[in-house]
C-alpha positions as semicolon CSV with decimal commas, in nm:
position;residue;x (nm);y (nm);z (nm)
1;X;-2,485;3,518;-7,532
2;X;-2,854;3,472;-7,494
3;X;-2,783;3,105;-7,425
4;X;-2,532;3,193;-7,152
5;X;-2,771;3,448;-7,014
6;X;-3,053;3,188;-7,018
7;X;-2,826;2,935;-6,848
8;X;-2,727;3,191;-6,586
9;X;-3,092;3,284;-6,539
10;X;-3,186;2,915;-6,499
11;X;-2,895;2,856;-6,262
12;X;-2,999;3,162;-6,063
13;X;-3,358;3,037;-6,051
14;X;-3,233;2,693;-5,932
15;X;-3,028;2,858;-5,657
16;X;-3,321;3,077;-5,550
17;X;-3,552;2,776;-5,546
18;X;-3,298;2,568;-5,353
19;X;-3,240;2,857;-5,109
20;X;-3,615;2,892;-5,054
21;X;-3,645;2,518;-4,991
22;X;-3,355;2,525;-4,745
23;X;-3,500;2,831;-4,571
24;X;-3,836;2,648;-4,543
25;X;-3,661;2,346;-4,391
26;X;-3,474;2,576;-4,151
27;X;-3,802;2,744;-4,046
28;X;-3,965;2,402;-3,997
29;X;-3,672;2,282;-3,789
30;X;-3,671;2,605;-3,588
31;X;-4,044;2,568;-3,521
32;X;-3,994;2,209;-3,416
33;X;-3,701;2,314;-3,202
34;X;-3,898;2,605;-3,061
35;X;-4,204;2,386;-2,997
36;X;-3,993;2,085;-2,897
37;X;-3,922;2,184;-2,537
38;X;-4,278;2,311;-2,493
39;X;-4,420;1,992;-2,639
40;X;-4,185;1,784;-2,433
41;X;-4,274;1,986;-2,121
42;X;-4,646;1,941;-2,190
43;X;-4,596;1,567;-2,239
44;X;-4,396;1,542;-1,915
45;X;-4,661;1,743;-1,729
46;X;-4,932;1,513;-1,861
47;X;-4,727;1,207;-1,764
48;X;-4,665;1,359;-1,421
49;X;-5,038;1,420;-1,378
50;X;-5,118;1,061;-1,474
51;X;-4,856;0,925;-1,233
52;X;-4,973;1,158;-0,956
53;X;-5,334;1,043;-1,003
54;X;-5,225;0,678;-0,999
55;X;-5,019;0,739;-0,684
56;X;-5,312;0,909;-0,510
57;X;-5,543;0,623;-0,606
58;X;-5,298;0,359;-0,481
59;X;-5,236;0,553;-0,158
60;X;-5,611;0,584;-0,106
61;X;-5,656;0,209;-0,160
62;X;-5,372;0,134;0,082
63;X;-5,517;0,368;0,344
64;X;-5,855;0,202;0,297
65;X;-5,705;-0,142;0,344
66;X;-5,508;-0,025;0,648
67;X;-5,817;0,136;0,800
68;X;-6,014;-0,184;0,744
69;X;-5,735;-0,389;0,903
70;X;-5,713;-0,150;1,199
71;X;-6,092;-0,172;1,245
72;X;-6,077;-0,553;1,230
73;X;-5,793;-0,561;1,483
74;X;-5,974;-0,318;1,714
75;X;-6,285;-0,534;1,699
76;X;-6,081;-0,845;1,773
77;X;-5,903;-0,665;2,057
78;X;-6,239;-0,556;2,198
79;X;-6,365;-0,914;2,190
80;X;-6,048;-1,033;2,362
81;X;-6,081;-0,762;2,626
82;X;-6,444;-0,864;2,691
83;X;-6,342;-1,228;2,712
84;X;-6,057;-1,140;2,949
85;X;-6,292;-0,936;3,164
86;X;-6,548;-1,217;3,180
87;X;-6,285;-1,476;3,263
88;X;-6,132;-1,248;3,525
89;X;-6,474;-1,210;3,688
90;X;-6,525;-1,587;3,684
91;X;-6,177;-1,641;3,827
92;X;-6,237;-1,382;4,099
93;X;-6,569;-1,548;4,183
94;X;-6,401;-1,889;4,198
95;X;-6,131;-1,748;4,430
96;X;-6,399;-1,608;4,658
97;X;-6,582;-1,942;4,657
98;X;-6,259;-2,128;4,730
99;X;-6,180;-1,890;5,016
100;X;-6,534;-1,929;5,152
101;X;-6,515;-2,309;5,128
102;X;-6,175;-2,312;5,301
103;X;-6,317;-2,102;5,582
104;X;-6,619;-2,333;5,614
105;X;-6,393;-2,640;5,611
106;X;-6,172;-2,486;5,880
107;X;-6,480;-2,399;6,089
108;X;-6,619;-2,751;6,047
109;X;-6,280;-2,899;6,143
110;X;-6,275;-2,686;6,460
111;X;-6,633;-2,784;6,534
112;X;-6,545;-3,150;6,479
113;X;-6,246;-3,120;6,715
114;X;-6,468;-2,959;6,978
115;X;-6,727;-3,234;6,936
116;X;-6,457;-3,500;6,961
117;X;-6,327;-3,335;7,278
118;X;-6,681;-3,327;7,424
119;X;-6,734;-3,687;7,321
120;X;-6,404;-3,784;7,479
121;X;-6,501;-3,605;7,802
122;X;-6,844;-3,770;7,805
123;X;-6,684;-4,109;7,751
124;X;-6,451;-4,043;8,044
125;X;-6,742;-3,926;8,253
126;X;-6,943;-4,237;8,168
127;X;-6,647;-4,460;8,223
128;X;-6,580;-4,286;8,555
129;X;-6,948;-4,309;8,650
130;X;-6,958;-4,681;8,561
131;X;-6,646;-4,746;8,756
132;X;-6,795;-4,564;9,052
133;X;-7,120;-4,753;9,013
134;X;-6,929;-5,079;8,988
135;X;-6,721;-4,982;9,285
136;X;-7,029;-4,900;9,488
137;X;-7,208;-5,213;9,389
138;X;-6,914;-5,420;9,490
């Protein structure tokens, strides 16, 4: 009977030990499960923070590049506007010169016509005077 009682005592001790081990595993799993979502949430928040920082940095770089490109294009546009303005002034000046020269040419042509008319009249007068002088001397 002592042997049976010793066996039962040993079996009971084995069951108690096994139960304690299983309860320890259950507690560990519950802690992991309890901490799991929090740990996962913390990891996701950290990952989100890293991605957000990277996004902000990339956006800042893109804005910088865009601002530099806009500044370059504005400078180029300004140069083109200055060039256009200068060429427009030159063109306007050339138009004025052309108009002035056309007016001078027209005035000179009128003057030449008047001189040719006077010359033609003088030739007629001389021819008429010669004919009269020849007629008188005859």
